[in-house]
Amino acid sequence: MMKFFNAILLFFSLILAAQTKSEVYKIKYDKFENGKKTGGNTEIYVYNQMVFLSKPTDNIQQYIDLKNNYNVSTIKDGNTVFKKIIPFDSLPKPKFDNDNQIILGYKCKHARFSYFSNTIDVWFTEQSSVKGTPNSSYLPNKNALVLQLVFNGNYALTASAVNKENKYIPQLNYDDKTQEVSASEFEEIAINSRYKVVKIFDNEILNFDPNRIIPKESELETGKVYHFSKGSVVLKKIKITPELKNSAAVFAKLRCMSNGDAYDRTGSVFIIPSKKQGETTSLLDAYLYGIEKLPVYRDKKNSQYQGIVKENEYSPPIEILSFFTPFGVNYFNDKRKINNYNWAKDVVYKEEVSSLIPTDEDEIWIGVFIGNYDSGGHKISLELDCYPEMSKNDIIPKNNYIAPLFSTVNTLEMSGQNYGSLFANDTLKVNFEITADVSNLQLLYTTTGHGGWDGGDEFVPRMNKILIDGKEMFKIIPWRTDCATYRLSNPASGNFPDGLSSSDLSRSNWCPGTLTPPYIIPLPTLSKGKHLLEVVIEQGPDYGSSSNHWNISGVLVGQSKGK
């Protein structure tokens, strides 16, 4: 039996040795994890001194050109095909030893690569006229046929068959006229091709302009940019595209720089929810016609706060990014030069907002607010990056449940909306009702403290508590001690005699030039029906004419069942 097996292997080796340039060979590699076969496999083709590593349907095509001693990768972007070329002599270099093993009847040599802290063991033969490897980075030499790769000792590709193909000839999708780009440019094109970008705002200026004219409601159009509240708010109505509706993840990406304002300012990216059944007022009405359109919340001292909680006729905004501008990044870079301080050119904020995209809407209003009284203000760009499921078989329609409950972020500050300073004498109370069956119900709670004098709530830790139906669900002292990390985004920040800068100081859950992500509060036992939510904050006392205040927002999120 052994003689018969050896004869078969000898015959198989002779077949490979007889290959001509016009013959096509397919090499199949089985996949193993921790020594166990996974059931998956990889196939490559060898034809006319070219190794074809990709499926014809792959967005990125990869080739090994054994004739010209380089790897080629191509990608189509629009109507243009781009290619990058990596010469063999720039690939990772292996180390060889005297280990060997038999694979498919071949005595294979051993090479070891070390790359990006990974160890790759390669077993290869030089006896076959078929040459190639299933991974273009790991080819010991141009005369090698790699029959096994082992990554970090536990993941392996092992050749199980080498067969001559009679009916299939693989095709190149490039030629000498194909546009060549550098490896870094190719990587940029490849990454950008994997997800969709929904652009919202591009270099819009948010400033203080008391002469700005408010557009008429009858003139509002989808896709057009509008400025409100004396220039401090920019709004746009966008369509909920299939990418926004079905993506595995959606990230909001905001780019910001100073256009003349030197100070750190409160910023918010928000969605204005569509009016639900029975609701008569939205935040958009206040932008168009004034804050008098908003329902009023009164604290124990009868102070008025416009549009801060869920009411029968009104829903507050859905805050998707809470951010703070840095001290004058970009505009003041050359006005505050310090040796060895390489100021950032802008600040980019990026956060996942998948659970906050209203997937049951056709269109939504999305806006950005930066509170400032500067004529130059700030310049911003905003996009939503939509990342698909890894496999089309994984696509599951999302039915986001989104219920905004409160927001004291006064995006109408320049139109007279009050700051959230009620917590010194009162508890914020919100009556709400859950009318749908919701899985994975959570409260997203965002909180930042303000009062910018020594001893104000910006610089003093204060307890926050959330109660639902009288039961304490969450408590925390929100505090950031890492603000000095962002010094190079704050050129206009003042330097103190003790060596610190204003932007270095620890704060109540925010830093100049950073995001403040929400706390996630699981509510697995909260049932359908009516409930009472309370927010308790140990707000400090006022100082003369200066007052403390808290920017907080709360949104219930989950997945609606039965749709």
Coordinates of C-alpha atoms in Angstrom, one line a residue:
M1 CA 0.0 0.0 0.0
M2 CA 2.9 2.4 0.9
K3 CA 4.6 1.7 -2.5
F4 CA 1.3 2.5 -4.3
F5 CA 1.0 5.8 -2.3
N6 CA 4.6 6.8 -3.1
A7 CA 4.0 6.0 -6.7
I8 CA 1.0 8.3 -6.7
L9 CA 3.0 11.1 -5.1
L10 CA 5.8 10.6 -7.7
F11 CA 3.4 10.8 -10.6
F12 CA 1.8 13.9 -9.1
S13 CA 5.3 15.6 -8.8
L14 CA 6.1 14.7 -12.4
I15 CA 2.8 16.3 -13.5
L16 CA 3.8 19.6 -11.8
A17 CA 7.3 19.5 -13.1
A18 CA 5.9 19.3 -16.7
Q19 CA 4.0 22.5 -16.5
T20 CA 4.3 25.0 -19.3
K21 CA 3.7 28.7 -19.3
S22 CA 0.3 28.3 -20.9
E23 CA -1.0 25.9 -18.3
V24 CA -3.3 27.0 -15.5
Y25 CA -3.0 25.4 -12.1
K26 CA -5.3 25.9 -9.1
I27 CA -3.9 25.4 -5.6
K28 CA -6.4 24.8 -2.8
Y29 CA -5.5 25.6 0.8
D30 CA -7.5 24.3 3.8
K31 CA -7.9 26.5 6.8
F32 CA -7.0 25.3 10.3
E33 CA -7.4 26.9 13.8
N34 CA -5.5 25.4 16.7
G35 CA -4.9 22.2 14.6
K36 CA -8.6 21.7 13.7
K37 CA -9.9 22.1 10.2
T38 CA -12.4 24.9 10.0
G39 CA -14.2 23.9 6.8
G40 CA -13.1 27.0 5.0
N41 CA -10.5 27.1 2.2
T42 CA -8.6 29.5 0.0
E43 CA -7.9 29.0 -3.7
I44 CA -5.2 30.6 -5.9
Y45 CA -4.4 30.3 -9.6
V46 CA -1.0 30.2 -11.3
Y47 CA -0.9 31.1 -15.0
N48 CA 1.9 32.4 -17.3
Q49 CA 4.2 33.3 -14.3
M50 CA 1.4 35.2 -12.6
V51 CA -0.2 34.2 -9.3
F52 CA -3.9 35.2 -9.0
L53 CA -4.8 35.6 -5.3
S54 CA -8.3 37.1 -5.5
K55 CA -11.8 36.1 -6.5
P56 CA -13.1 37.8 -9.7
T57 CA -15.8 39.5 -7.6
D58 CA -13.3 41.0 -5.0
N59 CA -13.1 44.8 -4.9
I60 CA -9.3 44.6 -4.5
Q61 CA -7.5 42.3 -6.9
Q62 CA -4.1 40.9 -5.9
Y63 CA -1.4 39.4 -8.1
I64 CA 2.1 38.2 -7.8
D65 CA 4.2 38.9 -11.0
L66 CA 7.0 36.3 -10.9
K67 CA 8.3 37.5 -14.3
N68 CA 8.9 41.1 -13.1
N69 CA 9.6 40.3 -9.4
Y70 CA 6.8 42.4 -7.8
N71 CA 3.3 42.2 -6.3
V72 CA 0.4 44.1 -7.9
S73 CA -2.8 45.2 -6.2
T74 CA -5.6 47.0 -8.1
I75 CA -8.8 48.7 -7.0
K76 CA -11.6 50.4 -9.0
D77 CA -12.8 53.7 -7.7
G78 CA -15.6 55.2 -9.9
N79 CA -14.5 54.6 -13.5
T80 CA -10.8 54.5 -12.7
V81 CA -8.6 51.5 -11.9
F82 CA -5.7 52.2 -9.6
K83 CA -2.7 49.9 -9.0
K84 CA 0.1 49.7 -6.6
I85 CA 3.4 47.8 -7.2
I86 CA 5.5 46.3 -4.4
P87 CA 8.9 45.0 -5.5
F88 CA 9.9 41.6 -4.0
D89 CA 13.0 43.2 -2.4
S90 CA 10.8 45.4 -0.2
L91 CA 8.8 42.5 1.3
P92 CA 9.4 41.2 4.8
K93 CA 12.6 39.2 4.9
P94 CA 12.6 35.6 6.3
K95 CA 15.0 33.7 8.4
F96 CA 15.8 30.1 7.3
D97 CA 16.7 27.0 9.3
N98 CA 17.2 23.3 8.7
D99 CA 13.7 22.2 9.7
N100 CA 11.7 20.4 7.0
Q101 CA 8.5 18.4 6.5
I102 CA 6.6 16.6 3.8
I103 CA 3.5 18.2 2.3
L104 CA 1.8 16.7 -0.8
G105 CA 4.8 14.5 -1.3
Y106 CA 7.3 17.4 -1.4
K107 CA 10.1 17.9 1.0
C108 CA 9.5 21.4 2.2
K109 CA 12.0 23.9 3.7
H110 CA 11.1 26.2 6.6
A111 CA 11.2 30.0 6.6
R112 CA 10.1 32.3 9.5
F113 CA 8.8 35.9 9.0
S114 CA 8.3 38.4 11.8
Y115 CA 5.9 41.2 10.8
F116 CA 3.9 43.7 12.9
S117 CA 4.6 41.6 16.0
N118 CA 3.3 38.5 14.3
T119 CA 5.3 35.3 13.6
I120 CA 4.6 33.6 10.3
D121 CA 6.0 30.1 9.6
V122 CA 6.2 29.2 6.0
W123 CA 6.8 25.7 4.5
F124 CA 7.8 25.8 0.8
T125 CA 9.3 23.7 -1.9
E126 CA 11.5 24.6 -4.9
Q127 CA 11.0 21.3 -6.7
S128 CA 7.9 22.3 -8.5
S129 CA 7.6 24.4 -11.6
V130 CA 4.4 25.8 -10.1
K131 CA 5.4 28.9 -8.0
G132 CA 3.5 31.1 -5.7
T133 CA 2.0 31.7 -2.2
P134 CA -1.5 32.3 -0.9
N135 CA -0.2 35.5 0.8
S136 CA 1.8 37.9 -1.3
S137 CA 3.8 39.2 1.7
Y138 CA 5.3 35.9 2.5
L139 CA 7.2 34.4 -0.5
P140 CA 10.6 33.1 0.6
N141 CA 11.9 33.5 -3.0
K142 CA 10.6 33.6 -6.5
N143 CA 11.3 29.9 -7.0
A144 CA 9.2 28.8 -4.1
L145 CA 5.8 27.2 -3.9
V146 CA 4.4 27.8 -0.5
L147 CA 2.4 24.8 0.8
Q148 CA 1.8 25.9 4.3
L149 CA 1.6 29.1 6.3
V150 CA 1.1 29.2 10.1
F151 CA 0.3 32.5 11.8
N152 CA 1.3 32.8 15.4
G153 CA 1.3 29.1 15.9
N154 CA -2.5 28.6 15.7
Y155 CA -4.0 29.7 12.4
A156 CA -2.8 27.8 9.3
L157 CA -3.3 27.5 5.6
T158 CA -2.2 24.1 4.3
A159 CA -2.2 23.0 0.6
S160 CA -4.5 20.1 0.0
A161 CA -4.6 19.9 -3.8
V162 CA -2.8 21.3 -6.9
N163 CA -4.8 20.6 -10.0
K164 CA -4.5 21.6 -13.6
E165 CA -7.4 23.7 -14.9
N166 CA -8.5 23.0 -18.5
K167 CA -11.5 25.4 -18.9
Y168 CA -10.6 28.5 -16.8
I169 CA -8.0 31.1 -17.7
P170 CA -7.8 33.9 -15.0
Q171 CA -7.8 37.5 -16.4
L172 CA -5.8 40.6 -15.4
N173 CA -7.7 43.8 -14.8
Y174 CA -4.8 46.1 -15.4
D175 CA -2.2 47.0 -18.0
D176 CA 0.7 49.4 -18.5
K177 CA -1.8 52.3 -18.8
T178 CA -3.4 51.7 -15.5
Q179 CA -2.9 54.6 -13.1
E180 CA -0.2 53.7 -10.5
V181 CA -0.4 55.2 -7.0
S182 CA 1.8 54.9 -4.0
A183 CA 1.2 52.3 -1.3
S184 CA -0.2 54.9 1.1
E185 CA -2.5 56.4 -1.6
F186 CA -3.7 52.9 -2.4
E187 CA -4.5 52.2 1.2
E188 CA -6.5 55.4 1.5
I189 CA -8.6 54.5 -1.6
A190 CA -9.1 51.0 -0.3
I191 CA -10.2 52.1 3.2
N192 CA -12.6 54.8 1.8
S193 CA -14.2 52.2 -0.6
R194 CA -15.3 50.0 2.3
Y195 CA -17.9 52.4 3.8
K196 CA -20.2 55.1 2.7
V197 CA -20.0 58.8 3.7
V198 CA -23.1 60.9 4.1
K199 CA -21.8 64.5 4.0
I200 CA -23.9 67.0 6.0
F201 CA -21.9 70.2 6.4
D202 CA -18.7 71.4 4.7
N203 CA -16.7 74.3 6.2
E204 CA -19.8 76.1 7.6
I205 CA -19.1 79.0 9.9
L206 CA -20.9 79.2 13.3
N207 CA -20.5 82.7 14.7
F208 CA -22.4 85.5 16.3
D209 CA -24.2 87.6 13.6
P210 CA -27.2 89.5 15.0
N211 CA -28.1 90.7 11.5
R212 CA -28.6 87.2 10.1
I213 CA -32.0 86.7 8.5
I214 CA -34.1 83.8 9.6
P215 CA -35.4 81.8 6.6
K216 CA -39.1 81.3 6.1
E217 CA -40.6 77.9 6.8
S218 CA -42.2 77.8 3.4
E219 CA -38.7 78.1 1.8
L220 CA -37.1 75.2 3.7
E221 CA -35.8 72.5 1.4
T222 CA -34.2 69.1 1.9
G223 CA -30.4 69.1 1.4
K224 CA -30.0 72.9 1.9
V225 CA -28.0 74.5 4.7
Y226 CA -29.7 77.1 7.0
H227 CA -28.3 79.2 9.8
F228 CA -30.3 80.1 12.9
S229 CA -30.1 81.7 16.4
K230 CA -27.9 84.6 15.2
G231 CA -25.5 82.3 13.3
S232 CA -24.7 80.0 16.2
V233 CA -26.7 77.0 14.8
V234 CA -26.5 75.4 11.4
L235 CA -29.4 73.0 10.3
K236 CA -30.0 70.7 7.3
K237 CA -32.8 68.3 6.4
I238 CA -31.3 65.0 5.1
K239 CA -32.8 61.8 3.8
I240 CA -32.4 58.6 5.7
T241 CA -30.6 56.6 3.1
P242 CA -30.4 52.8 3.0
E243 CA -26.8 53.2 4.2
L244 CA -28.0 55.0 7.3
K245 CA -30.9 52.6 7.8
N246 CA -29.0 49.3 7.4
S247 CA -25.4 49.9 8.3
A248 CA -23.8 47.8 11.1
A249 CA -22.4 51.0 12.5
V250 CA -22.8 54.7 11.9
F251 CA -20.2 57.2 13.2
A252 CA -20.6 61.0 13.4
K253 CA -17.4 62.7 12.4
L254 CA -17.1 66.4 13.1
R255 CA -14.1 68.6 12.1
C256 CA -13.7 71.9 13.9
M257 CA -11.3 74.9 13.9
S258 CA -11.4 78.5 15.1
N259 CA -12.3 81.1 12.7
G260 CA -11.5 83.9 15.1
D261 CA -12.9 82.9 18.5
A262 CA -10.2 82.2 21.0
Y263 CA -12.2 80.5 23.7
D264 CA -13.4 76.9 24.5
R265 CA -17.1 76.7 23.8
T266 CA -20.0 74.3 24.3
G267 CA -20.9 72.4 21.2
S268 CA -23.6 69.9 20.3
V269 CA -24.6 67.9 17.2
F270 CA -28.3 67.0 17.4
I271 CA -31.3 65.7 15.6
I272 CA -34.7 67.3 15.8
P273 CA -37.2 64.5 16.2
S274 CA -40.2 64.5 13.9
K275 CA -43.5 65.4 15.5
K276 CA -45.1 62.3 16.9
Q277 CA -48.9 61.8 17.2
G278 CA -50.3 64.5 19.4
E279 CA -47.3 66.7 19.4
T280 CA -47.8 70.3 18.2
T281 CA -44.3 71.8 18.7
S282 CA -40.8 71.0 17.7
L283 CA -37.4 72.6 18.3
L284 CA -37.5 73.7 14.6
D285 CA -40.5 75.9 15.4
A286 CA -38.4 77.8 18.0
Y287 CA -35.6 78.4 15.5
L288 CA -38.1 79.8 13.0
Y289 CA -40.5 81.7 15.3
G290 CA -38.7 82.2 18.7
I291 CA -38.3 80.4 22.0
E292 CA -41.8 81.4 22.9
K293 CA -42.9 78.4 20.9
L294 CA -41.3 76.0 23.4
P295 CA -43.1 74.6 26.5
V296 CA -41.7 76.0 29.7
Y297 CA -40.4 74.0 32.7
R298 CA -40.4 75.9 36.0
D299 CA -38.2 75.2 39.0
K300 CA -39.1 75.8 42.7
K301 CA -38.0 79.4 42.3
N302 CA -40.3 79.8 39.3
S303 CA -37.4 80.3 36.9
Q304 CA -38.2 79.3 33.4
Y305 CA -36.4 76.8 31.2
Q306 CA -37.6 76.5 27.6
G307 CA -38.0 73.2 25.9
I308 CA -35.8 71.0 28.2
V309 CA -38.1 68.0 28.9
K310 CA -40.4 65.6 27.1
E311 CA -44.0 67.0 27.2
N312 CA -47.2 65.7 25.7
E313 CA -46.9 68.2 22.8
Y314 CA -43.1 68.3 22.5
S315 CA -40.0 66.2 22.3
P316 CA -36.5 67.6 23.1
P317 CA -33.6 67.2 20.6
I318 CA -31.6 64.0 20.3
E319 CA -28.1 64.9 21.1
I320 CA -25.7 62.7 19.1
L321 CA -22.4 64.5 19.9
S322 CA -21.5 66.6 23.0
F323 CA -18.3 68.4 22.2
F324 CA -16.2 71.4 23.3
T325 CA -14.1 73.5 21.0
P326 CA -10.5 74.0 21.9
F327 CA -8.9 77.4 22.7
G328 CA -8.5 78.9 19.2
V329 CA -7.0 76.0 17.2
N330 CA -5.7 76.9 13.7
Y331 CA -6.6 80.6 13.8
F332 CA -4.3 81.4 16.7
N333 CA -1.5 78.9 15.9
D334 CA 0.8 81.5 14.5
K335 CA -0.2 84.1 17.1
R336 CA 0.9 82.0 20.0
K337 CA 4.2 80.4 18.9
I338 CA 6.1 78.4 21.5
N339 CA 9.2 76.4 20.7
N340 CA 8.5 72.6 20.5
Y341 CA 4.7 73.2 20.6
N342 CA 3.4 71.9 17.3
W343 CA -0.2 73.1 17.4
A344 CA -2.8 70.9 15.7
K345 CA -4.4 72.3 12.5
D346 CA -7.9 71.3 13.7
V347 CA -9.8 68.9 15.9
V348 CA -11.7 65.9 14.7
Y349 CA -14.4 64.3 16.9
K350 CA -15.7 60.9 16.0
E351 CA -18.2 58.8 17.9
E352 CA -20.5 55.9 17.1
V353 CA -24.2 57.0 17.0
S354 CA -25.8 53.9 15.5
S355 CA -28.5 53.7 18.1
L356 CA -29.5 57.4 17.7
I357 CA -30.3 57.3 13.9
P358 CA -34.2 57.3 13.5
T359 CA -34.5 54.3 11.1
D360 CA -38.3 54.7 10.9
E361 CA -38.1 58.2 9.4
D362 CA -37.7 59.2 5.7
E363 CA -36.0 62.5 6.5
I364 CA -34.6 64.2 9.6
W365 CA -33.2 67.6 10.6
I366 CA -29.7 67.5 11.9
G367 CA -27.8 70.5 13.4
V368 CA -24.7 71.7 15.0
F369 CA -24.5 74.4 17.7
I370 CA -21.5 76.2 19.1
G371 CA -22.3 78.9 21.7
N372 CA -20.2 82.0 21.1
Y373 CA -20.4 85.7 20.8
D374 CA -17.6 86.1 18.3
S375 CA -18.1 87.5 14.8
G376 CA -15.5 85.1 13.4
G377 CA -16.6 82.1 15.4
H378 CA -15.7 78.6 14.4
K379 CA -15.6 76.6 11.2
I380 CA -17.1 73.0 11.1
S381 CA -17.6 70.1 8.7
L382 CA -19.8 67.1 9.6
E383 CA -20.3 63.7 8.0
L384 CA -22.0 60.4 8.9
D385 CA -19.7 57.4 8.1
C386 CA -21.8 54.2 7.5
Y387 CA -20.0 50.9 7.9
P388 CA -21.7 47.8 6.4
E389 CA -22.1 44.4 7.8
M390 CA -19.1 42.1 7.3
S391 CA -21.3 39.7 5.3
K392 CA -24.5 40.4 3.3
N393 CA -26.0 37.4 5.1
D394 CA -25.7 39.4 8.4
I395 CA -27.8 42.3 7.3
I396 CA -30.8 42.6 9.7
P397 CA -33.2 45.6 9.3
K398 CA -32.8 47.8 12.3
N399 CA -35.9 49.3 14.1
N400 CA -34.2 51.8 16.4
Y401 CA -36.3 52.8 19.4
I402 CA -35.4 56.4 20.2
A403 CA -37.2 58.5 22.9
P404 CA -35.5 61.8 23.9
L405 CA -36.5 62.6 27.5
F406 CA -34.6 65.8 28.4
S407 CA -31.9 68.2 27.2
T408 CA -30.7 71.3 29.1
V409 CA -28.2 72.1 26.3
N410 CA -29.5 75.5 25.3
T411 CA -28.8 75.5 21.5
L412 CA -31.0 78.6 21.4
E413 CA -28.6 80.4 23.8
M414 CA -28.2 83.4 21.4
S415 CA -31.9 83.6 21.1
G416 CA -32.5 83.9 24.9
Q417 CA -32.9 80.2 26.0
N418 CA -31.8 79.8 29.6
Y419 CA -28.9 77.7 30.9
G420 CA -29.7 74.6 32.9
S421 CA -29.1 76.0 36.4
L422 CA -32.2 74.6 38.2
F423 CA -30.3 71.9 40.1
A424 CA -29.3 74.2 42.9
N425 CA -32.9 74.4 44.1
D426 CA -34.8 71.6 42.3
T427 CA -34.8 68.1 40.8
L428 CA -35.4 67.7 37.1
K429 CA -38.5 65.6 36.7
V430 CA -39.7 63.9 33.4
N431 CA -42.9 62.0 33.0
F432 CA -42.7 59.6 30.1
E433 CA -44.5 56.5 28.7
I434 CA -43.1 53.4 27.0
T435 CA -45.7 52.3 24.5
A436 CA -43.7 49.7 22.5
D437 CA -42.0 46.4 23.3
V438 CA -38.3 47.3 23.4
S439 CA -35.3 45.0 23.7
N440 CA -31.9 46.1 25.1
L441 CA -33.5 49.3 26.6
Q442 CA -30.9 51.8 27.7
L443 CA -30.7 55.4 28.9
L444 CA -27.9 57.4 27.2
Y445 CA -27.0 60.1 29.8
T446 CA -24.6 62.9 28.9
T447 CA -23.6 65.4 31.6
T448 CA -21.1 68.3 31.9
G449 CA -20.7 70.9 34.7
H450 CA -20.1 74.6 34.1
G451 CA -19.3 77.6 36.2
G452 CA -15.9 78.9 35.1
W453 CA -14.6 80.6 38.2
D454 CA -12.4 79.1 41.0
G455 CA -14.9 77.1 42.9
G456 CA -17.4 76.9 40.1
D457 CA -18.9 73.6 39.0
E458 CA -16.6 73.4 36.0
F459 CA -13.8 72.8 38.5
V460 CA -15.5 71.1 41.4
P461 CA -16.6 67.4 41.3
R462 CA -20.4 67.1 41.8
M463 CA -22.6 64.0 42.3
N464 CA -25.1 63.1 39.6
K465 CA -28.0 60.7 40.3
I466 CA -30.7 59.2 38.1
L467 CA -33.9 57.8 39.6
I468 CA -36.8 56.1 37.9
D469 CA -40.0 55.6 39.7
G470 CA -38.3 56.6 42.9
K471 CA -35.5 53.9 42.6
E472 CA -31.9 55.0 42.1
M473 CA -30.7 53.6 38.8
F474 CA -27.3 55.4 38.4
K475 CA -25.0 57.7 40.2
I476 CA -21.6 59.1 39.3
I477 CA -19.3 62.0 39.9
P478 CA -18.5 63.0 36.3
W479 CA -14.9 64.2 36.1
R480 CA -12.1 64.4 33.6
T481 CA -8.4 64.4 34.7
D482 CA -6.8 63.9 31.3
C483 CA -7.3 67.5 29.8
A484 CA -3.5 68.1 29.6
T485 CA -3.4 65.4 27.0
Y486 CA -5.0 67.9 24.5
R487 CA -2.7 70.9 25.1
L488 CA -1.5 71.0 21.5
S489 CA -5.1 71.6 20.3
N490 CA -5.3 74.7 22.5
P491 CA -2.9 77.4 21.3
A492 CA -4.9 80.3 22.8
S493 CA -5.1 78.7 26.3
G494 CA -3.5 80.9 28.9
N495 CA -0.3 79.8 30.7
F496 CA -0.2 80.1 34.5
P497 CA 2.8 81.0 36.7
D498 CA 2.8 77.5 38.1
G499 CA 3.5 76.0 34.6
L500 CA 0.0 74.7 33.9
S501 CA -2.2 76.0 31.2
S502 CA -6.0 76.6 31.4
S503 CA -6.7 73.7 29.0
D504 CA -4.7 71.4 31.3
L505 CA -7.1 71.7 34.3
S506 CA -9.4 68.9 35.3
R507 CA -13.1 69.6 34.7
S508 CA -16.6 68.3 35.3
N509 CA -16.6 65.6 32.5
W510 CA -15.2 67.7 29.7
C511 CA -11.9 69.1 28.3
P512 CA -11.3 71.9 25.8
G513 CA -11.1 70.1 22.4
T514 CA -12.8 66.8 23.3
L515 CA -16.0 64.8 23.1
T516 CA -18.1 63.9 26.1
P517 CA -19.6 60.5 25.4
P518 CA -22.8 59.4 27.1
Y519 CA -23.0 57.1 30.1
I520 CA -24.9 53.9 29.2
I521 CA -27.5 53.0 31.8
P522 CA -29.1 49.6 31.2
L523 CA -32.8 49.4 31.9
P524 CA -33.7 45.7 31.3
T525 CA -36.6 45.6 33.7
L526 CA -38.3 48.8 32.7
S527 CA -41.7 47.8 31.4
K528 CA -44.3 49.3 29.1
G529 CA -46.3 52.0 30.7
K530 CA -45.9 55.4 32.5
H531 CA -42.8 56.3 34.5
L532 CA -41.2 59.2 36.3
L533 CA -37.5 60.0 35.8
E534 CA -35.6 62.3 38.1
V535 CA -32.2 63.9 37.7
V536 CA -30.5 65.0 40.9
I537 CA -27.3 67.1 40.7
E538 CA -25.5 68.6 43.7
Q539 CA -25.1 71.9 42.0
G540 CA -22.9 74.5 43.8
P541 CA -23.9 78.0 44.9
D542 CA -23.7 81.0 42.5
Y543 CA -20.9 83.5 42.8
G544 CA -22.2 87.1 42.5
S545 CA -23.7 87.5 39.1
S546 CA -22.1 84.2 37.9
S547 CA -24.1 81.0 38.1
N548 CA -23.4 77.4 37.8
H549 CA -25.2 75.3 35.2
W550 CA -25.3 71.7 33.9
N551 CA -25.6 70.6 30.3
I552 CA -27.4 67.2 30.4
S553 CA -29.2 65.2 27.9
G554 CA -31.0 61.8 28.2
V555 CA -32.3 59.6 25.4
L556 CA -33.9 56.1 25.8
V557 CA -32.7 53.8 23.0
G558 CA -33.2 50.1 22.1
Q559 CA -34.7 47.9 19.4
S560 CA -38.4 47.9 18.8
K561 CA -39.9 44.4 18.7
G562 CA -42.5 43.0 16.4
K563 CA -41.7 45.1 13.4

